[in-house]
mmCIF file of C-alpha atoms and ligand atoms in Angstrom:
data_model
loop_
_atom_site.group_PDB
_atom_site.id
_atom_site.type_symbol
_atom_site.label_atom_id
_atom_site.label_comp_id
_atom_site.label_asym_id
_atom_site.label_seq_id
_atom_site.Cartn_x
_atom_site.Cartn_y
_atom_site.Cartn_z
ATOM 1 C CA UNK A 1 0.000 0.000 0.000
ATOM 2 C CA UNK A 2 1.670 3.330 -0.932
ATOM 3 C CA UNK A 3 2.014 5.983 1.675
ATOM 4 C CA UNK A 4 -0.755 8.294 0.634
ATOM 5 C CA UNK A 5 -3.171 5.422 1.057
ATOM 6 C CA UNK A 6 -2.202 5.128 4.385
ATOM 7 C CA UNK A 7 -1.605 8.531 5.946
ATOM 8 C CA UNK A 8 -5.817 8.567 4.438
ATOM 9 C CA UNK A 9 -6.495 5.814 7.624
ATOM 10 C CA UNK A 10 -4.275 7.958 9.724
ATOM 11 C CA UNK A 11 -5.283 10.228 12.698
ATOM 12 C CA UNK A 12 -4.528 14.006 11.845
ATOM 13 C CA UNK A 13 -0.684 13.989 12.746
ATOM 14 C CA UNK A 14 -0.863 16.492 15.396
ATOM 15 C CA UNK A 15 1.535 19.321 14.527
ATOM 16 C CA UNK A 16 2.945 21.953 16.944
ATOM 17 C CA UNK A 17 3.915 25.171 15.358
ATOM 18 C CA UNK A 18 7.250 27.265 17.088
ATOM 19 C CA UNK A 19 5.167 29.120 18.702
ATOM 20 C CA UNK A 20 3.374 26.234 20.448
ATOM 21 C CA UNK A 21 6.869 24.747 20.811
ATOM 22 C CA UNK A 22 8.249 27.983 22.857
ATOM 23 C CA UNK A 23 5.380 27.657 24.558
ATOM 24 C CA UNK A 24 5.694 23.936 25.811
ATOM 25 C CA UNK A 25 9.074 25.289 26.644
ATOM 26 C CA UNK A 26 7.825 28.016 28.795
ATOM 27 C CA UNK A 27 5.757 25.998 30.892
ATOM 28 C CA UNK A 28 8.421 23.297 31.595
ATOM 29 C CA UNK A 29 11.213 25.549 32.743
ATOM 30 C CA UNK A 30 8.430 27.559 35.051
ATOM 31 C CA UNK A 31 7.377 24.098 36.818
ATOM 32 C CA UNK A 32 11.649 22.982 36.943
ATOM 33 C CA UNK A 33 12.841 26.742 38.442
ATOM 34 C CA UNK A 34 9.197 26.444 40.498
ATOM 35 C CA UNK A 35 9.994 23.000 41.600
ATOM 36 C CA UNK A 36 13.860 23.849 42.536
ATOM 37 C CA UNK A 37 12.953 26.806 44.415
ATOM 38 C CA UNK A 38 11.117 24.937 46.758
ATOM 39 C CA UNK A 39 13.346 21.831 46.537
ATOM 40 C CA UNK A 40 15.698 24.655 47.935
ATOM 41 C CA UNK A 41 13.393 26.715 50.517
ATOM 42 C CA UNK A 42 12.414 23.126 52.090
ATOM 43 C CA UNK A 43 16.510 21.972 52.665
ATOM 44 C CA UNK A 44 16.670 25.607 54.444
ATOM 45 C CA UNK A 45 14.020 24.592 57.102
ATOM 46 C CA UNK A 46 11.706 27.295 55.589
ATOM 47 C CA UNK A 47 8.796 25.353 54.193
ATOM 48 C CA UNK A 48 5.481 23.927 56.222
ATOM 49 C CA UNK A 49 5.136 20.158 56.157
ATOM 50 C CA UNK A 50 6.213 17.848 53.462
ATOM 51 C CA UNK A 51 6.801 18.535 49.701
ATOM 52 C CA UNK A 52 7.017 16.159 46.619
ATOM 53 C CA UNK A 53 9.586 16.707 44.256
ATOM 54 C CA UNK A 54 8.425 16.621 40.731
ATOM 55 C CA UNK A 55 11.794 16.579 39.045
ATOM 56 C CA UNK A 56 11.989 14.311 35.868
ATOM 57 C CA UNK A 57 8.156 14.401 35.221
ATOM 58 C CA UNK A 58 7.639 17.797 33.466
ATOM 59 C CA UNK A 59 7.281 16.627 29.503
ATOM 60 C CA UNK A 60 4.790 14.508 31.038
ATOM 61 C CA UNK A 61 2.312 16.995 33.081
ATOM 62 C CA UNK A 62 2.927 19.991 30.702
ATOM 63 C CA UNK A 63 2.875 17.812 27.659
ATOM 64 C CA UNK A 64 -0.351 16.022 28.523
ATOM 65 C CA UNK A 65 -2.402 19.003 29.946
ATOM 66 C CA UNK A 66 -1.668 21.031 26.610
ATOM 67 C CA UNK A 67 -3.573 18.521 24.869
ATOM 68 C CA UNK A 68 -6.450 19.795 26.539
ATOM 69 C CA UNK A 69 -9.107 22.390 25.773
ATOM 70 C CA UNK A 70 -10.172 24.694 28.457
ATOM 71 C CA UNK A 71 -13.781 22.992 28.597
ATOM 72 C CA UNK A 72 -12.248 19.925 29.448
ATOM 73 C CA UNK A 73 -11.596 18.047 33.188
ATOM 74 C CA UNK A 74 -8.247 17.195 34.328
ATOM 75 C CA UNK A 75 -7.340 15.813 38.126
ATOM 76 C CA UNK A 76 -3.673 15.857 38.400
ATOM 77 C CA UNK A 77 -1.218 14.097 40.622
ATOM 78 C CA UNK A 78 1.225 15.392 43.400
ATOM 79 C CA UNK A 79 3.834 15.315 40.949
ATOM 80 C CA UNK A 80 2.256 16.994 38.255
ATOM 81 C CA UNK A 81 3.158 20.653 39.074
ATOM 82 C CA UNK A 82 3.502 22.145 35.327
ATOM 83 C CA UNK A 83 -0.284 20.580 34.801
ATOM 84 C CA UNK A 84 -1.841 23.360 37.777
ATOM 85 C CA UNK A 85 0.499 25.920 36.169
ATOM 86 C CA UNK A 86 -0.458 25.989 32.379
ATOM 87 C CA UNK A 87 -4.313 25.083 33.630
ATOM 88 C CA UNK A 88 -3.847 28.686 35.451
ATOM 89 C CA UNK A 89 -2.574 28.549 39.051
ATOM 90 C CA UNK A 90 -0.645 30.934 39.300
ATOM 91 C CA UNK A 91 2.936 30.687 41.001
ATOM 92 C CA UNK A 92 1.767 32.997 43.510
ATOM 93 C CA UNK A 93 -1.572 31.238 44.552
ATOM 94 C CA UNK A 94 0.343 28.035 44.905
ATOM 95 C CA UNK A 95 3.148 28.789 46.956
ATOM 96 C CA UNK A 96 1.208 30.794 48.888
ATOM 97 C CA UNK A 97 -0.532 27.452 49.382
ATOM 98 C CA UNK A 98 3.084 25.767 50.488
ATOM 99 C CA UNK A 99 3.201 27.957 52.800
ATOM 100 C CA UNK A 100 -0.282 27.903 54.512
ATOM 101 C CA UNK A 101 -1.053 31.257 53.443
ATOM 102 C CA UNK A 102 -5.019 32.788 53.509
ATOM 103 C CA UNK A 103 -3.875 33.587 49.517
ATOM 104 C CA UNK A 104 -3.250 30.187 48.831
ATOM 105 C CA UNK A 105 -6.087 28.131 47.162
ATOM 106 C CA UNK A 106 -7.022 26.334 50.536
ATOM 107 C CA UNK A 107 -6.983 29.203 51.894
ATOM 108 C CA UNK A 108 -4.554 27.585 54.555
ATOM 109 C CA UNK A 109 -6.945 24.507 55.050
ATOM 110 C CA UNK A 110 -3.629 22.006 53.128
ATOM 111 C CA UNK A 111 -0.039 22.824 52.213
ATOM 112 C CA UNK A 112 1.606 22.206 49.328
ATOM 113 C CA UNK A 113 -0.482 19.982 46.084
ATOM 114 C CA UNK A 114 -2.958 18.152 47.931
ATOM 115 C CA UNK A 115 -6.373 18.478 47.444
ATOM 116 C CA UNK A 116 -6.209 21.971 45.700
ATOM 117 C CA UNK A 117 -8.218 22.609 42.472
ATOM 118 C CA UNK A 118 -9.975 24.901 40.950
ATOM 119 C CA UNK A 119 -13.135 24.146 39.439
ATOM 120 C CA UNK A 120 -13.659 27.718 37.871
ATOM 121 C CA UNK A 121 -9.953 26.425 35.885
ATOM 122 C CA UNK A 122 -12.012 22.419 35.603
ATOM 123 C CA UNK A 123 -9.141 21.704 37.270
ATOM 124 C CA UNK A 124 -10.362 18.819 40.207
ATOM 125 C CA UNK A 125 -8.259 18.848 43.361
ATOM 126 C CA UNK A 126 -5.716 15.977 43.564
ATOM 127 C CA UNK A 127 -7.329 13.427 45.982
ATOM 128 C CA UNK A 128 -4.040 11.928 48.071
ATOM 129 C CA UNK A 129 -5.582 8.460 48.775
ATOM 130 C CA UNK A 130 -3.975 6.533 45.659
ATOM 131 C CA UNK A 131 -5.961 6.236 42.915
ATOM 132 C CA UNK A 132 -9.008 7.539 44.381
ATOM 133 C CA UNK A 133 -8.804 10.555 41.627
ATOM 134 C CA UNK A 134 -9.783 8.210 38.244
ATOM 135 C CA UNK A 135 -12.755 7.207 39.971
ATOM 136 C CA UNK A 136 -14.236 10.627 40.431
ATOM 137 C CA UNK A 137 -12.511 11.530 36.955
ATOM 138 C CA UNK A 138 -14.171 8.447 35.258
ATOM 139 C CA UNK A 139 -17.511 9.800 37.123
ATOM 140 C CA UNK A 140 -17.098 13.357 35.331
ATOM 141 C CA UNK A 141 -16.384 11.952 32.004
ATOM 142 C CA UNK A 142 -19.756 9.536 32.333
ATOM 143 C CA UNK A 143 -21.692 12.675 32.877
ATOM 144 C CA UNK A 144 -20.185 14.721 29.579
ATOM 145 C CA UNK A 145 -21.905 11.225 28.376
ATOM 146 C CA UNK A 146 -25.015 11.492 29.825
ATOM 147 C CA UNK A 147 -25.430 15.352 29.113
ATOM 148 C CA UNK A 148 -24.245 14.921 25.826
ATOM 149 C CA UNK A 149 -21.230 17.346 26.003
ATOM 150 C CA UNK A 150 -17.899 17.364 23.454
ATOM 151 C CA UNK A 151 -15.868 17.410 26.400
ATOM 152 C CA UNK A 152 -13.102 14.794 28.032
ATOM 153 C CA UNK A 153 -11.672 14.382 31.272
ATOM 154 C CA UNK A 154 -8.379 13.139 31.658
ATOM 155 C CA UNK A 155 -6.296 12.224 35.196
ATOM 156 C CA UNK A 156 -2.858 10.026 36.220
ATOM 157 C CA UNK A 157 -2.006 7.266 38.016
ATOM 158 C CA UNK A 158 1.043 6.106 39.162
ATOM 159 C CA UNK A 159 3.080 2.934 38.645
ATOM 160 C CA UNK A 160 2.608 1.836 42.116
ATOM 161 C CA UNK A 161 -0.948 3.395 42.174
ATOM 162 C CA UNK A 162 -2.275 1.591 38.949
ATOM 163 C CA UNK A 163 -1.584 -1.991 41.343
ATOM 164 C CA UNK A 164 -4.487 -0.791 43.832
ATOM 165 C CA UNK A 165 -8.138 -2.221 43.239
ATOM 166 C CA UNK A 166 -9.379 0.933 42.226
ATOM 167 C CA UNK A 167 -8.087 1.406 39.355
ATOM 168 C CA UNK A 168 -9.119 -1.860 37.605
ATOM 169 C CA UNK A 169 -12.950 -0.315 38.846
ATOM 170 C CA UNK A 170 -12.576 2.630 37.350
ATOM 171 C CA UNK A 171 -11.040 1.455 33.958
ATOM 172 C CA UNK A 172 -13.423 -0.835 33.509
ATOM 173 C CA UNK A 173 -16.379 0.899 34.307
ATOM 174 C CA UNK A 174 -14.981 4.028 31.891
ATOM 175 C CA UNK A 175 -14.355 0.825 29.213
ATOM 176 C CA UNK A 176 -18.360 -0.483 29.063
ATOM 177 C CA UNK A 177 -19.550 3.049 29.385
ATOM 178 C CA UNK A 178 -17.188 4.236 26.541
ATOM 179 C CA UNK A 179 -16.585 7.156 28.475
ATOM 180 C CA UNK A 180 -14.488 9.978 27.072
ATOM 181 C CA UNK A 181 -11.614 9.796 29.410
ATOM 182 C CA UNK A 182 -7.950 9.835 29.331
ATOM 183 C CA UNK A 183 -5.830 7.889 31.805
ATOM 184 C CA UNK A 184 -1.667 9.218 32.104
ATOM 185 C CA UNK A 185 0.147 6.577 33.919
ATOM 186 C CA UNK A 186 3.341 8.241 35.237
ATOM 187 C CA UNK A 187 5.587 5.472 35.181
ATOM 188 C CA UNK A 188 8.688 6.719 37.604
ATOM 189 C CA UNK A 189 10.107 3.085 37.888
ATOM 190 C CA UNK A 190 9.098 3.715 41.806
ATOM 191 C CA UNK A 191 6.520 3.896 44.176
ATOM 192 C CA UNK A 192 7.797 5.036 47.299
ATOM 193 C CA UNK A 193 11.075 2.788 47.556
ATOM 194 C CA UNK A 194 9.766 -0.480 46.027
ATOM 195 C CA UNK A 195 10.510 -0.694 42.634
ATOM 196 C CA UNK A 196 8.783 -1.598 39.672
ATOM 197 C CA UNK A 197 9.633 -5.192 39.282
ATOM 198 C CA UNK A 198 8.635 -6.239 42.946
ATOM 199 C CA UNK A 199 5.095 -5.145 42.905
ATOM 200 C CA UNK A 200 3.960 -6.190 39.361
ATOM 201 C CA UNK A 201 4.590 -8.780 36.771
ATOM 202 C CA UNK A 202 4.513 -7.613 33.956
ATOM 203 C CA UNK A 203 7.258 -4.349 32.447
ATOM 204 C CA UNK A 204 4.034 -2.406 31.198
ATOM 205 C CA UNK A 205 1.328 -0.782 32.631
ATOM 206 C CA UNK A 206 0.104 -0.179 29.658
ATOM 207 C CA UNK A 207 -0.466 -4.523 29.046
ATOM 208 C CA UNK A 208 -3.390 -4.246 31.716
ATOM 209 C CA UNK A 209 -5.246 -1.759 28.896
ATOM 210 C CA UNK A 210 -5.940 -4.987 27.096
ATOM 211 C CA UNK A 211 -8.117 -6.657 29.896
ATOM 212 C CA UNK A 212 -10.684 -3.506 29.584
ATOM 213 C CA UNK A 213 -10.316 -3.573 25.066
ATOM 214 C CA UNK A 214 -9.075 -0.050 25.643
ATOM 215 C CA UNK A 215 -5.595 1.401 23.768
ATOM 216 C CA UNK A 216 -2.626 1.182 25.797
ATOM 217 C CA UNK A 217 0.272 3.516 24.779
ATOM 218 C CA UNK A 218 3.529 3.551 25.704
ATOM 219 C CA UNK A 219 5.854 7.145 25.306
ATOM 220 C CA UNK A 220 8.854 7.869 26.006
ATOM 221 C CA UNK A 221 7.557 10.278 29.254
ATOM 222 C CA UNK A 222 11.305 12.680 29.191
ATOM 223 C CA UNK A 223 9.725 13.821 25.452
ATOM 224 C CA UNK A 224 7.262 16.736 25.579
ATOM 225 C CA UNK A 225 6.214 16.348 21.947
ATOM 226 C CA UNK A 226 5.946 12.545 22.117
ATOM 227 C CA UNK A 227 3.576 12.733 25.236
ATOM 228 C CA UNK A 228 1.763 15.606 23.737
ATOM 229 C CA UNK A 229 1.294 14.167 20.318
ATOM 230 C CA UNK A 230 0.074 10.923 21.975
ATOM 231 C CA UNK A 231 -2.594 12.896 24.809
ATOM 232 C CA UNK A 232 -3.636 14.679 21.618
ATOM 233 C CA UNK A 233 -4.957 11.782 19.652
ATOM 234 C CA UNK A 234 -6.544 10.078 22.719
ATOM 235 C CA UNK A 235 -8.003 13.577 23.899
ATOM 236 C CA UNK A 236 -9.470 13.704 19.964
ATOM 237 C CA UNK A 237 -10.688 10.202 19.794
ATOM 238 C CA UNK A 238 -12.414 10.553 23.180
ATOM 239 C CA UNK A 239 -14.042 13.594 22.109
ATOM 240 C CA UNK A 240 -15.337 12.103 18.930
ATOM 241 C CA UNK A 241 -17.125 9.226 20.835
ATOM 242 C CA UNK A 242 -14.173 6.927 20.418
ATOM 243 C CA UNK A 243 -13.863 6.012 24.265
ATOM 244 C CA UNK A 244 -10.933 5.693 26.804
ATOM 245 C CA UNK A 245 -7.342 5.200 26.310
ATOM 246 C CA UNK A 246 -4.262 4.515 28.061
ATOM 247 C CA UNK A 247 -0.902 6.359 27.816
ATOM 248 C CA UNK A 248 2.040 4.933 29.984
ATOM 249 C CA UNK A 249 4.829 7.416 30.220
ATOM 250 C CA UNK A 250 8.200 6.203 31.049
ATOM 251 C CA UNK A 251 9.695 8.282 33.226
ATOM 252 C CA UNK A 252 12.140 8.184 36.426
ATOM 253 C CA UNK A 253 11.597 9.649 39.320
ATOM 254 C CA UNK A 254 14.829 12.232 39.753
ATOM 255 C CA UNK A 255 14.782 12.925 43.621
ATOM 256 C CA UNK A 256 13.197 10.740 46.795
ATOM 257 C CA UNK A 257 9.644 10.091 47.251
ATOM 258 C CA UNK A 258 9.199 13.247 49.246
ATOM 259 C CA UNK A 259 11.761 15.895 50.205
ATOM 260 C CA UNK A 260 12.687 13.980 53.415
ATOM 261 C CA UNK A 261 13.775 10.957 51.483
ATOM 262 C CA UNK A 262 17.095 10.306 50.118
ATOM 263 C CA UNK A 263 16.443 7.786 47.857
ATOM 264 C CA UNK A 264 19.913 5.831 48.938
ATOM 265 C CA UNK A 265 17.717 2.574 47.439
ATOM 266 C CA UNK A 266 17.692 3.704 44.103
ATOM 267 C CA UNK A 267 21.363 2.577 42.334
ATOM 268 C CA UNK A 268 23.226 5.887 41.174
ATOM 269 C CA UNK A 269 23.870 4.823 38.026
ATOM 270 C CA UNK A 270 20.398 4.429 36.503
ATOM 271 C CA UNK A 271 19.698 8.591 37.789
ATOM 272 C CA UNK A 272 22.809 9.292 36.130
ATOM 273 C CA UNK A 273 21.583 7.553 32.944
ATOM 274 C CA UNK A 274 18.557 9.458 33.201
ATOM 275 C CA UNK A 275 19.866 12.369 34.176
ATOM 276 C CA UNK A 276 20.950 12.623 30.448
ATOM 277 C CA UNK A 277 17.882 12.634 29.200
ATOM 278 C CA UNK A 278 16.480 15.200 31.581
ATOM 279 C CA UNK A 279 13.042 16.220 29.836
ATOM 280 C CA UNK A 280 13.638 19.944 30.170
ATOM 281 C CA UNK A 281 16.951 19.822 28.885
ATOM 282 C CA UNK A 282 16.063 17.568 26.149
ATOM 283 C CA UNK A 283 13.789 19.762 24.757
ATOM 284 C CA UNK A 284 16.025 22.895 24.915
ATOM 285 C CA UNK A 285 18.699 21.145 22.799
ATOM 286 C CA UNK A 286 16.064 20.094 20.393
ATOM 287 C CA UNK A 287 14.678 23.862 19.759
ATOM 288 C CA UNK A 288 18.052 24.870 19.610
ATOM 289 C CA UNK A 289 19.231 22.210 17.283
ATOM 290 C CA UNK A 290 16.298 22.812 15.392
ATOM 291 C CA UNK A 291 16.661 26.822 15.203
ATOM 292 C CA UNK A 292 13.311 27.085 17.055
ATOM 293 C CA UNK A 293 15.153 29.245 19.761
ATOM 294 C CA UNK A 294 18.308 30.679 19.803
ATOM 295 C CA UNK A 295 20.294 30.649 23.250
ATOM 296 C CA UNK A 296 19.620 34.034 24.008
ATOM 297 C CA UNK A 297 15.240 33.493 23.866
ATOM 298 C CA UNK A 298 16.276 30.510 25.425
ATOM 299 C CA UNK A 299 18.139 32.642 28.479
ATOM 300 C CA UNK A 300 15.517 35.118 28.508
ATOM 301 C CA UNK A 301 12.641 32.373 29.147
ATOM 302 C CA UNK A 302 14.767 30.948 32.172
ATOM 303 C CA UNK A 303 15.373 34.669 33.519
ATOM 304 C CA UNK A 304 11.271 35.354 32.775
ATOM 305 C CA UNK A 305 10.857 32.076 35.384
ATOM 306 C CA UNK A 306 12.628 33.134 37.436
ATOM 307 C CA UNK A 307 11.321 36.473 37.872
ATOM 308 C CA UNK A 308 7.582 34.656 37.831
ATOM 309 C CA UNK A 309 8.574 32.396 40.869
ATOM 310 C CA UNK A 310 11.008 35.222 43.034
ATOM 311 C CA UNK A 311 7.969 37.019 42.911
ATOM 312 C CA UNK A 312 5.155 34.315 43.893
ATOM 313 C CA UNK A 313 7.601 33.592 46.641
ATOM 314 C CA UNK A 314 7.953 36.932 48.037
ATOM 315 C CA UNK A 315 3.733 36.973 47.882
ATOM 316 C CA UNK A 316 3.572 34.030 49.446
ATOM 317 C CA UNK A 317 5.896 35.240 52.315
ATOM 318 C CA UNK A 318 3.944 38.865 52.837
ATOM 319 C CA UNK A 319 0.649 36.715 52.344
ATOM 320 C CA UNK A 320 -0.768 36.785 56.028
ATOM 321 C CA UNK A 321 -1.982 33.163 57.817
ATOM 322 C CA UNK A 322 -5.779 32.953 57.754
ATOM 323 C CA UNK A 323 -7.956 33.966 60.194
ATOM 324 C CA UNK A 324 -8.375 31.636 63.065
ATOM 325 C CA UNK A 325 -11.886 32.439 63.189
ATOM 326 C CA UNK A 326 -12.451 30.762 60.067
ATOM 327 C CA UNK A 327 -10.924 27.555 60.967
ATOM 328 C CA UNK A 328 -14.490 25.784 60.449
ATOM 329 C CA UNK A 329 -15.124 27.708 56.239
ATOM 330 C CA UNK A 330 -14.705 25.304 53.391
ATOM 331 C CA UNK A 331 -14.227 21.917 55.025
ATOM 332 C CA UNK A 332 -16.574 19.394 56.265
ATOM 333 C CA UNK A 333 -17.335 19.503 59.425
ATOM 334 C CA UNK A 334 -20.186 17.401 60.586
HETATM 335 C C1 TPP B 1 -4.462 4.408 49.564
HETATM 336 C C2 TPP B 1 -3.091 4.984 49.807
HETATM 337 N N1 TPP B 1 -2.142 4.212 50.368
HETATM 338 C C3 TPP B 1 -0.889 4.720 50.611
HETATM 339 C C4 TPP B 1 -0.606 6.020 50.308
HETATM 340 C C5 TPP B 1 0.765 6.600 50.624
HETATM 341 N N2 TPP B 1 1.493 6.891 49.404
HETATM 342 C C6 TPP B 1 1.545 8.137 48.905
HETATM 343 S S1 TPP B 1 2.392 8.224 47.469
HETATM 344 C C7 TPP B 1 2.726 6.561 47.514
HETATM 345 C C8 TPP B 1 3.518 5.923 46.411
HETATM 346 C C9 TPP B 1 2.855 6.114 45.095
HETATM 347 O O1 TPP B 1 3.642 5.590 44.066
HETATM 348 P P1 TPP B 1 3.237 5.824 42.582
HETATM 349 O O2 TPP B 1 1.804 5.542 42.375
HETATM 350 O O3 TPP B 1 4.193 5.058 41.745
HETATM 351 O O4 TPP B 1 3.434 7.408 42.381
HETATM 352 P P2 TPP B 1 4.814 8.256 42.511
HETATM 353 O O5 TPP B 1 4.865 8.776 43.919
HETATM 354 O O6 TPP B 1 5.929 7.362 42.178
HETATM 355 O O7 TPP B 1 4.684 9.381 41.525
HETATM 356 C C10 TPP B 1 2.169 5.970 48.639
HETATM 357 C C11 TPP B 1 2.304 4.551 48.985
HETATM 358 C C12 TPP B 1 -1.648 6.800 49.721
HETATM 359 N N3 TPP B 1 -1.461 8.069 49.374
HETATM 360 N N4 TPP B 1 -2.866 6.260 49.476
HETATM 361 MG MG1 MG B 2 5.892 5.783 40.835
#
């Protein structure tokens, strides 16, 4: 069969212009310098609580979450920083958040990302009992379904995550109901410190897509285009009735589970292997190599972050604590 006949049985390749490109850029530098800042300001003692590192996964949450339109539902993770960002928290509002601030979008009620959203942004708080958020995701796309909207709702799961009951529930349910839903699996190689291989059987997530007759992708997760090019078509194919699908994205998971943990049980070498293919960095070389940027846009987007994030943290810092007398607003309390 020639190669005209083909591309006719083909998806729409989807095609990022420069501008797009820059943009992708953009948002994956902001989440790195917003991610080492606080990496940073949590080693100084200054931060409130714990805080999750999200190092290594930015081609996956900005790369995914562009494929979006603003209509549509997305739930992220706790390590999907650059996802809340481009969806429209601002810097400000979220470290503001870190810190316990009134500004923050608790209000003060959680630190850092757990269980802040935004549904004015259809942006669903991340729920931290693992993988409690498909569920509820799976339950927004059924009602686009029922109400007969264009619109698709898409959340993540991690490696260690997709092994708990809930998510064979959820897929399944999403599967019979063809429900227009997207499910990211973040595949960091670890949950906590057990590693891939001693809590599943099988090297994919992606295999277990088969037992619900839904696609099951596999991307290289350190490529923004790659991730983005995949979310696209299943994002597309959801919204035209086509039903659920599966993207793993193979990723590693750059610093411990949470900023108290070392990670001295992950070997050094395989970080230094991926530290070579560092997402952001990849994708830097590639618009240079490509004369998409030239190293002096490329400087001026990394001095633009971190402008964007000295700022949100001196907000956060003036921002005053909330009110004690409102201890009892916005939570349930029976
Ligand atoms: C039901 C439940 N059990 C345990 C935890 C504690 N916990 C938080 S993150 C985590 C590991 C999750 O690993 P994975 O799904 O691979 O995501 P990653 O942290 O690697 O991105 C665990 C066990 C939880 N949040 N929810
Ligand atoms: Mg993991």
């Amino acid at each position: 069969m020639a190669d005209g006949e083909l591309a006719g049985l083909q998806l729409a390749e989807p095609q990022l212009t420069s501008p797009q490109k820059l943009e992708l850029y953009y948002w994956m530098r902001l989440t790195r310098t917003f991610d080492d800042r606080v990496v940073a300001y949590w080693k100084q003692g200054r931060g409130v609580g714990g805080v999750f590192s999200q190092r290594g996964h930015e081609a996956i949450s900005v790369g995914t979450g562009y494929a979006l339109r603003p209509e549509d539902v997305v739930a992220p993770m706790h390590r999907d920083l650059g996802t809340y960002l481009l969806r429209g928290l601002t810097p400000r509002r979220i470290f503001a958040n870190m810190l316990g601030k009134a500004t923050g979008v608790s209000g003060g009620r959680d630190v850092n990302l757990h269980g802040v959203g935004d549904l004015s942004l259809n942006l669903v708080g991340f729920i931290s009992h693992l993988p409690h958020s498909l569920p509820v995701t799976v339950g927004v796309a059924l009602s686009f379904v029922y109400r007969k909207e264009p619109r698709v709702a898409m959340t993540y799961v991690g490696d260690g995550s997709s092994s708990a009951g809930l998510f064979h529930e959820a897929l399944n349910l999403a599967s019979t109901h063809n429900a227009p839903f997207v499910l990211i699996v973040e595949n960091n190689q670890y949950a906590y410190s057990t590693p891939l291989r001693q809590q599943m059987r099988v090297p994919d997530v992606a295999a277990r897509a088969a037992g619900y007759g839904i696609p099951g992708v596999i991307v290289d997760g350190n490529d923004v285009e790659a991730v983005y090019a995949a979310s696209k078509e299943a994002v597309e194919r959801a919204r035209a009735g086509g039903g659920p699908t599966l993207i793993e994205c193979k990723t590693m998971r750059m610093m411990g589970h949470a900023i108290h943990d070392g990670a001295e049980y992950v070997p050094r070498e395989l970080l230094e292997e991926w530290e070579k293919r560092d997402p952001v960095e990849l994708f830097e070389r590639r618009l240079v190599a490509q004369d998409i940027a030239d190293p002096t846009e490329i400087d001026e987007i990394k001095h633009r972050c971190e402008v964007e994030i000295a700022d949100a943290i001196e907000y956060a810092e003036q921002s005053p604590l909330p009110d004690p007398a409102t201890v009892e607003e916005g939570v349930y309390a029976p």
